[in-house]
């Protein structure tokens, strides 16, 4: 996999657009001086001999480009690395990591069940039936949720990496379009240049966002499939003048933003649906009286007095 596009590479690509446009406009001004009647409107009122005011007008007309491209510096894909790592650690603890390793401490639950089976009394029964017996499904759901968050953050990171690459591709193709402007404008020849925008697509399904074991699904958007980078749109950049190329550049960046927004909204909706399912399972009003698919009920053994332990936890003789 290629290294992610850096902030510097984005800015430098934008500066190359500015340089190419500046060079072309200056050349057009020289052409006008020769009486060719062909020039750019980027710096309106340019005299045949470029003055400082003329050059300032050109720079002002190009000043938006670098700043516009620098909006793609954030969010940086690396910002998701810590969350991805932490979610993988949690998923691994429940045996749900894609890497295939698990935290062996959870195996002590089985050991605890074996020990408690040797005890009698109300506290022993409560601890076994209401806590330990619920742990397998709780562990499964906790692991599935962690893996879901881990995988979706991986996809989100990939989306922002592709967003950066698209921005640089747009800049590079804009330079080509500017350099290829045909100076025989009168014949109406357009440069056949276009940029392919592809930020990728999160596959959406009509089922529950989080397939919680033992619970009914919540209908709505979900991100249940892979990130599809083949979702592409062709946006023209080639034109007869610098102004038209830059207008096409603006439109290409707008299209890129729209595609990213669409996928961000898909992700947000899916996460909101997941929250709608998980929140009551964790923070429900009766969570201390009833086990949920995400949490076992608090065992009576916790907080029991010495006398309650002595009467409610009796080892078989």
XYZ file of C-alpha atoms in Angstrom:
317
model
C 0.000 0.000 0.000
C 1.340 3.454 -0.919
C 2.217 5.877 1.847
C -0.571 8.371 2.679
C -0.386 11.792 1.059
C 1.223 14.297 3.433
C 0.125 17.841 4.263
C 3.205 19.134 2.465
C 2.367 17.201 -0.696
C -1.138 18.680 -0.742
C 0.161 22.219 -0.314
C 2.915 21.761 -2.908
C 0.410 20.385 -5.431
C -1.761 23.472 -4.891
C 1.246 25.765 -5.358
C 1.984 24.058 -8.670
C -1.522 24.987 -9.813
C -0.836 28.596 -8.848
C 2.517 28.572 -10.657
C 1.026 27.069 -13.817
C -1.856 29.551 -13.831
C 0.470 32.494 -13.207
C 2.753 31.406 -16.049
C -0.133 30.954 -18.460
C -1.740 34.309 -17.621
C 1.591 36.064 -18.044
C 2.065 34.385 -21.423
C -1.428 35.455 -22.460
C -0.590 39.042 -21.533
C 2.505 38.878 -23.726
C 0.390 37.490 -26.562
C -1.992 40.395 -26.192
C 0.930 42.801 -26.403
C 1.804 41.287 -29.759
C -1.692 42.079 -30.967
C -2.920 38.518 -30.990
C -6.154 39.432 -29.235
C -5.930 36.456 -26.930
C -5.726 36.873 -23.208
C -7.012 35.952 -19.810
C -9.612 37.791 -17.774
C -8.023 36.556 -14.550
C -6.391 39.947 -14.082
C -8.935 42.376 -15.569
C -7.525 45.588 -16.938
C -4.043 44.208 -17.531
C -1.992 46.626 -19.545
C 0.196 45.412 -22.390
C 3.241 45.939 -20.160
C 2.648 44.191 -16.827
C 2.830 46.590 -13.915
C 3.072 45.836 -10.211
C -0.665 46.459 -9.988
C -1.260 43.977 -12.799
C 0.809 41.336 -11.055
C -0.971 42.024 -7.777
C -4.302 41.510 -9.537
C -3.098 38.151 -10.838
C -1.921 37.060 -7.395
C -5.215 38.112 -5.849
C -7.096 36.061 -8.423
C -5.030 32.998 -7.504
C -4.853 33.553 -3.751
C -7.734 31.201 -2.899
C -6.152 28.075 -4.364
C -3.598 27.070 -1.719
C -5.957 27.882 1.140
C -8.706 25.818 -0.484
C -6.483 22.775 -0.819
C -5.204 23.073 2.736
C -8.712 22.270 3.979
C -7.773 18.679 3.109
C -5.095 18.636 5.798
C -7.742 17.741 8.364
C -8.852 15.364 9.595
C -5.507 13.637 9.301
C -5.861 9.861 8.802
C -3.335 9.252 11.583
C -5.794 10.766 14.068
C -7.727 7.499 13.907
C -4.751 5.264 14.711
C -5.059 5.427 18.511
C -8.782 4.599 18.448
C -8.172 1.765 15.977
C -5.452 0.351 18.218
C -7.557 0.605 21.384
C -10.599 -0.999 19.769
C -8.434 -3.859 18.529
C -7.119 -4.379 22.065
C -10.683 -4.509 23.400
C -11.825 -6.821 20.602
C -8.837 -9.068 21.273
C -9.757 -9.237 24.958
C -13.045 -10.793 23.900
C -11.510 -13.023 21.249
C -12.815 -10.895 18.372
C -9.644 -9.412 16.956
C -8.944 -9.907 13.265
C -5.389 -10.712 14.377
C -6.654 -13.819 16.106
C -5.230 -13.364 19.609
C -7.233 -13.156 22.826
C -6.817 -12.166 26.456
C -6.503 -15.393 28.424
C -7.680 -13.794 31.692
C -11.281 -14.146 30.506
C -10.806 -17.881 30.680
C -10.951 -17.451 34.448
C -14.733 -17.129 34.084
C -14.889 -20.842 33.319
C -12.664 -21.535 36.314
C -14.950 -19.405 38.489
C -17.986 -21.352 37.297
C -16.280 -24.580 38.301
C -15.431 -23.247 41.737
C -18.915 -21.817 42.371
C -20.478 -25.134 41.400
C -18.928 -26.471 44.578
C -20.836 -23.974 46.720
C -24.450 -23.831 47.826
C -26.672 -21.075 49.148
C -28.562 -18.052 47.844
C -25.451 -16.002 47.036
C -23.798 -18.883 45.209
C -26.933 -19.487 43.147
C -27.327 -15.784 42.383
C -23.672 -15.433 41.382
C -23.828 -18.462 39.095
C -27.231 -17.938 37.449
C -27.402 -14.143 37.212
C -23.744 -13.303 36.614
C -21.505 -16.093 35.388
C -24.119 -17.757 33.175
C -24.756 -14.429 31.375
C -21.091 -13.749 30.654
C -20.726 -15.725 27.386
C -23.358 -13.644 25.567
C -22.090 -10.428 27.164
C -18.539 -11.211 26.087
C -19.707 -12.023 22.567
C -21.561 -8.726 22.225
C -18.809 -6.621 23.782
C -16.309 -8.197 21.396
C -18.558 -7.735 18.368
C -19.114 -4.072 19.215
C -15.393 -3.419 19.657
C -14.621 -5.131 16.345
C -17.357 -3.132 14.613
C -15.905 0.152 15.864
C -12.384 -0.998 14.998
C -13.312 -1.932 11.435
C -15.378 1.195 10.783
C -12.540 3.412 11.987
C -10.237 1.564 9.593
C -12.662 2.341 6.763
C -12.972 5.958 7.868
C -9.195 6.336 7.909
C -9.051 4.837 4.402
C -11.690 7.309 3.224
C -9.678 10.313 4.423
C -6.499 8.872 2.904
C -8.309 8.578 -0.432
C -9.708 12.099 0.017
C -6.161 13.437 0.250
C -5.058 11.521 -2.827
C -8.053 12.842 -4.764
C -7.143 16.410 -3.818
C -3.598 15.965 -5.138
C -4.881 14.244 -8.292
C -7.230 17.160 -8.938
C -4.372 19.633 -8.525
C -2.059 17.655 -10.817
C -4.703 17.343 -13.523
C -5.537 21.042 -13.220
C -1.888 21.824 -13.955
C -2.051 19.596 -17.049
C -5.259 21.313 -18.153
C -3.728 24.772 -17.750
C -0.554 23.819 -19.597
C -2.593 22.258 -22.417
C -4.773 25.290 -23.101
C -4.856 25.663 -26.875
C -3.900 29.143 -27.917
C -6.012 28.821 -31.075
C -9.049 29.637 -28.956
C -10.980 30.963 -31.917
C -11.626 27.488 -33.313
C -13.369 26.453 -30.071
C -11.014 23.584 -29.310
C -11.388 22.266 -25.754
C -8.778 20.241 -23.946
C -10.067 16.747 -23.222
C -8.873 16.485 -19.643
C -10.843 15.233 -16.664
C -10.145 14.051 -13.138
C -11.554 10.841 -11.682
C -12.947 11.401 -8.188
C -13.222 8.284 -6.051
C -13.503 8.555 -2.272
C -15.017 5.112 -1.829
C -18.382 3.927 -0.591
C -19.548 2.342 2.607
C -21.978 -0.433 1.700
C -25.329 0.141 3.415
C -27.859 -2.482 4.373
C -31.449 -2.249 5.578
C -30.873 -4.277 8.721
C -29.644 -3.503 12.200
C -26.421 -1.599 12.497
C -25.069 -3.812 15.247
C -26.060 -7.468 15.033
C -26.269 -7.956 18.786
C -26.433 -11.574 19.841
C -29.730 -12.349 21.540
C -31.346 -8.991 20.782
C -33.793 -7.735 18.174
C -32.248 -5.724 15.360
C -32.816 -1.977 15.116
C -33.860 -1.060 11.594
C -31.942 1.610 9.761
C -28.646 2.241 8.039
C -25.692 0.064 8.776
C -22.170 -0.283 7.581
C -22.138 -3.982 7.133
C -19.903 -4.379 4.122
C -16.527 -3.352 2.783
C -15.277 0.058 1.754
C -15.597 0.146 -2.040
C -12.954 2.383 -3.650
C -14.335 1.775 -7.148
C -17.100 4.379 -6.745
C -15.913 6.920 -9.319
C -17.107 10.122 -10.931
C -15.471 11.841 -13.874
C -15.276 15.632 -13.564
C -13.952 17.686 -16.520
C -11.017 20.041 -15.940
C -9.934 20.878 -19.476
C -11.056 24.227 -20.904
C -10.054 27.054 -23.264
C -8.964 29.559 -20.615
C -7.296 29.623 -17.225
C -10.481 30.996 -15.682
C -12.516 28.097 -17.002
C -9.976 25.549 -15.804
C -10.024 27.099 -12.332
C -13.824 27.090 -12.370
C -13.670 23.391 -13.203
C -11.142 22.958 -10.413
C -13.579 24.521 -7.952
C -16.315 22.201 -9.182
C -14.093 19.127 -8.870
C -13.229 20.012 -5.270
C -16.897 20.634 -4.568
C -17.762 17.185 -5.948
C -15.036 15.637 -3.815
C -16.432 17.331 -0.706
C -19.953 16.192 -1.528
C -18.836 12.580 -1.876
C -16.960 12.677 1.419
C -19.935 14.315 3.152
C -22.204 11.585 1.845
C -19.996 8.831 3.235
C -19.484 10.671 6.532
C -23.248 10.909 6.926
C -23.595 7.190 6.216
C -21.064 6.456 8.940
C -22.718 8.834 11.409
C -26.167 7.366 10.790
C -24.861 3.846 11.291
C -23.107 4.795 14.533
C -26.235 6.559 15.779
C -28.252 3.414 15.117
C -25.670 1.403 16.991
C -25.883 3.819 19.908
C -29.667 3.538 19.831
C -29.305 -0.193 20.375
C -26.386 -0.255 22.805
C -27.233 2.668 25.109
C -30.291 1.140 26.826
C -28.405 -2.136 27.174
C -25.704 -0.357 29.184
C -27.507 2.565 30.827
C -31.088 1.282 31.031
C -33.094 2.143 34.160
C -33.424 -1.486 35.215
C -29.810 -2.482 34.524
C -29.245 -3.174 38.232
C -32.265 -5.475 38.412
C -32.025 -7.240 35.096
C -29.136 -8.509 33.000
C -28.850 -7.153 29.452
C -27.176 -8.401 26.308
C -24.225 -6.124 27.062
C -23.955 -6.306 30.854
C -24.644 -8.982 33.473
C -26.620 -8.060 36.568
C -24.566 -7.029 39.584
C -24.249 -10.146 41.800
C -25.595 -9.934 45.331
C -22.236 -11.229 46.519
C -20.818 -7.777 45.832
C -21.460 -5.644 48.880
C -22.838 -8.510 50.960
C -22.181 -8.378 54.694
C -20.132 -10.985 56.518
C -23.232 -12.637 57.926
C -24.910 -12.707 54.494
C -21.838 -14.337 52.996
C -21.706 -16.943 55.760
C -25.367 -17.867 55.302
C -25.575 -17.492 51.514
C -22.302 -19.079 50.449
C -21.861 -22.571 51.842
C -19.312 -25.014 50.471
C -20.447 -28.570 49.935
C -19.088 -31.009 52.526
